[in-house]
Amino acid sequence: MKEKYSGKGLFSPEAAKQKAEILSVELNSLFDIRFEKFNVEDHVDLNDIEIIF
């Protein structure tokens, strides 16, 4: 399958890098919107968190 589509640039390093950069920007903007008014240090006491393994 790789050989079939390699000529179209779907598996080229440049295309992969570009897609990763676009996805990274989209994810960062999503997290900015979700956590814009949420400050972890102000709302979470780390002593109250129990970690179970």
mmCIF file with all atom_site columns, C-alpha atoms in Angstrom:
data_model
loop_
_atom_site.group_PDB
_atom_site.id
_atom_site.type_symbol
_atom_site.label_atom_id
_atom_site.label_alt_id
_atom_site.label_comp_id
_atom_site.label_asym_id
_atom_site.label_entity_id
_atom_site.label_seq_id
_atom_site.pdbx_PDB_ins_code
_atom_site.Cartn_x
_atom_site.Cartn_y
_atom_site.Cartn_z
_atom_site.occupancy
_atom_site.B_iso_or_equiv
_atom_site.pdbx_formal_charge
_atom_site.auth_seq_id
_atom_site.auth_comp_id
_atom_site.auth_asym_id
_atom_site.auth_atom_id
_atom_site.pdbx_PDB_model_num
ATOM 1  C CA . MET A 1 1  ? 0.000   0.000  0.000  1.00 0.00 ? 1  MET A CA 1
ATOM 2  C CA . LYS A 1 2  ? 2.860   2.367  0.756  1.00 0.00 ? 2  LYS A CA 1
ATOM 3  C CA . GLU A 1 3  ? 4.217   1.973  -2.762 1.00 0.00 ? 3  GLU A CA 1
ATOM 4  C CA . LYS A 1 4  ? 0.785   2.592  -4.273 1.00 0.00 ? 4  LYS A CA 1
ATOM 5  C CA . TYR A 1 5  ? 0.383   6.004  -2.627 1.00 0.00 ? 5  TYR A CA 1
ATOM 6  C CA . SER A 1 6  ? 3.983   7.137  -2.185 1.00 0.00 ? 6  SER A CA 1
ATOM 7  C CA . GLY A 1 7  ? 3.915   9.050  -5.461 1.00 0.00 ? 7  GLY A CA 1
ATOM 8  C CA . LYS A 1 8  ? 0.989   11.129 -4.221 1.00 0.00 ? 8  LYS A CA 1
ATOM 9  C CA . GLY A 1 9  ? 2.888   12.410 -1.178 1.00 0.00 ? 9  GLY A CA 1
ATOM 10 C CA . LEU A 1 10 ? 0.658   10.753 1.411  1.00 0.00 ? 10 LEU A CA 1
ATOM 11 C CA . PHE A 1 11 ? 3.622   9.040  3.034  1.00 0.00 ? 11 PHE A CA 1
ATOM 12 C CA . SER A 1 12 ? 6.275   11.696 2.410  1.00 0.00 ? 12 SER A CA 1
ATOM 13 C CA . PRO A 1 13 ? 8.091   13.106 5.449  1.00 0.00 ? 13 PRO A CA 1
ATOM 14 C CA . GLU A 1 14 ? 7.081   16.619 4.423  1.00 0.00 ? 14 GLU A CA 1
ATOM 15 C CA . ALA A 1 15 ? 3.379   15.750 4.330  1.00 0.00 ? 15 ALA A CA 1
ATOM 16 C CA . ALA A 1 16 ? 3.587   13.917 7.644  1.00 0.00 ? 16 ALA A CA 1
ATOM 17 C CA . LYS A 1 17 ? 5.358   16.854 9.298  1.00 0.00 ? 17 LYS A CA 1
ATOM 18 C CA . GLN A 1 18 ? 2.805   19.304 7.930  1.00 0.00 ? 18 GLN A CA 1
ATOM 19 C CA . LYS A 1 19 ? -0.124  17.200 9.135  1.00 0.00 ? 19 LYS A CA 1
ATOM 20 C CA . ALA A 1 20 ? 1.488   16.831 12.576 1.00 0.00 ? 20 ALA A CA 1
ATOM 21 C CA . GLU A 1 21 ? 1.982   20.594 12.844 1.00 0.00 ? 21 GLU A CA 1
ATOM 22 C CA . ILE A 1 22 ? -1.653  21.259 11.891 1.00 0.00 ? 22 ILE A CA 1
ATOM 23 C CA . LEU A 1 23 ? -2.879  18.686 14.418 1.00 0.00 ? 23 LEU A CA 1
ATOM 24 C CA . SER A 1 24 ? -0.615  20.152 17.105 1.00 0.00 ? 24 SER A CA 1
ATOM 25 C CA . VAL A 1 25 ? -2.029  23.646 16.539 1.00 0.00 ? 25 VAL A CA 1
ATOM 26 C CA . GLU A 1 26 ? -5.597  22.310 16.651 1.00 0.00 ? 26 GLU A CA 1
ATOM 27 C CA . LEU A 1 27 ? -4.955  20.402 19.886 1.00 0.00 ? 27 LEU A CA 1
ATOM 28 C CA . ASN A 1 28 ? -3.219  23.362 21.522 1.00 0.00 ? 28 ASN A CA 1
ATOM 29 C CA . SER A 1 29 ? -6.096  25.695 20.674 1.00 0.00 ? 29 SER A CA 1
ATOM 30 C CA . LEU A 1 30 ? -8.585  23.130 21.997 1.00 0.00 ? 30 LEU A CA 1
ATOM 31 C CA . PHE A 1 31 ? -6.734  22.880 25.316 1.00 0.00 ? 31 PHE A CA 1
ATOM 32 C CA . ASP A 1 32 ? -6.436  26.674 25.512 1.00 0.00 ? 32 ASP A CA 1
ATOM 33 C CA . ILE A 1 33 ? -10.219 26.947 25.217 1.00 0.00 ? 33 ILE A CA 1
ATOM 34 C CA . ARG A 1 34 ? -10.941 24.139 27.682 1.00 0.00 ? 34 ARG A CA 1
ATOM 35 C CA . PHE A 1 35 ? -8.504  25.286 30.386 1.00 0.00 ? 35 PHE A CA 1
ATOM 36 C CA . GLU A 1 36 ? -8.411  29.020 29.793 1.00 0.00 ? 36 GLU A CA 1
ATOM 37 C CA . LYS A 1 37 ? -9.931  29.904 33.180 1.00 0.00 ? 37 LYS A CA 1
ATOM 38 C CA . PHE A 1 38 ? -8.694  26.870 35.093 1.00 0.00 ? 38 PHE A CA 1
ATOM 39 C CA . ASN A 1 39 ? -5.542  27.229 37.152 1.00 0.00 ? 39 ASN A CA 1
ATOM 40 C CA . VAL A 1 40 ? -4.500  23.867 38.550 1.00 0.00 ? 40 VAL A CA 1
ATOM 41 C CA . GLU A 1 41 ? -2.428  25.371 41.357 1.00 0.00 ? 41 GLU A CA 1
ATOM 42 C CA . ASP A 1 42 ? -5.397  27.365 42.658 1.00 0.00 ? 42 ASP A CA 1
ATOM 43 C CA . HIS A 1 43 ? -7.926  24.534 42.591 1.00 0.00 ? 43 HIS A CA 1
ATOM 44 C CA . VAL A 1 44 ? -6.063  21.331 43.383 1.00 0.00 ? 44 VAL A CA 1
ATOM 45 C CA . ASP A 1 45 ? -4.305  20.515 46.628 1.00 0.00 ? 45 ASP A CA 1
ATOM 46 C CA . LEU A 1 46 ? -1.728  17.910 45.706 1.00 0.00 ? 46 LEU A CA 1
ATOM 47 C CA . ASN A 1 47 ? -1.932  16.484 49.237 1.00 0.00 ? 47 ASN A CA 1
ATOM 48 C CA . ASP A 1 48 ? -5.559  15.512 48.574 1.00 0.00 ? 48 ASP A CA 1
ATOM 49 C CA . ILE A 1 49 ? -4.714  13.385 45.547 1.00 0.00 ? 49 ILE A CA 1
ATOM 50 C CA . GLU A 1 50 ? -4.364  9.658  46.165 1.00 0.00 ? 50 GLU A CA 1
ATOM 51 C CA . ILE A 1 51 ? -2.442  7.668  43.587 1.00 0.00 ? 51 ILE A CA 1
ATOM 52 C CA . ILE A 1 52 ? -3.325  3.980  43.377 1.00 0.00 ? 52 ILE A CA 1
ATOM 53 C CA . PHE A 1 53 ? -1.082  1.551  41.532 1.00 0.00 ? 53 PHE A CA 1
#
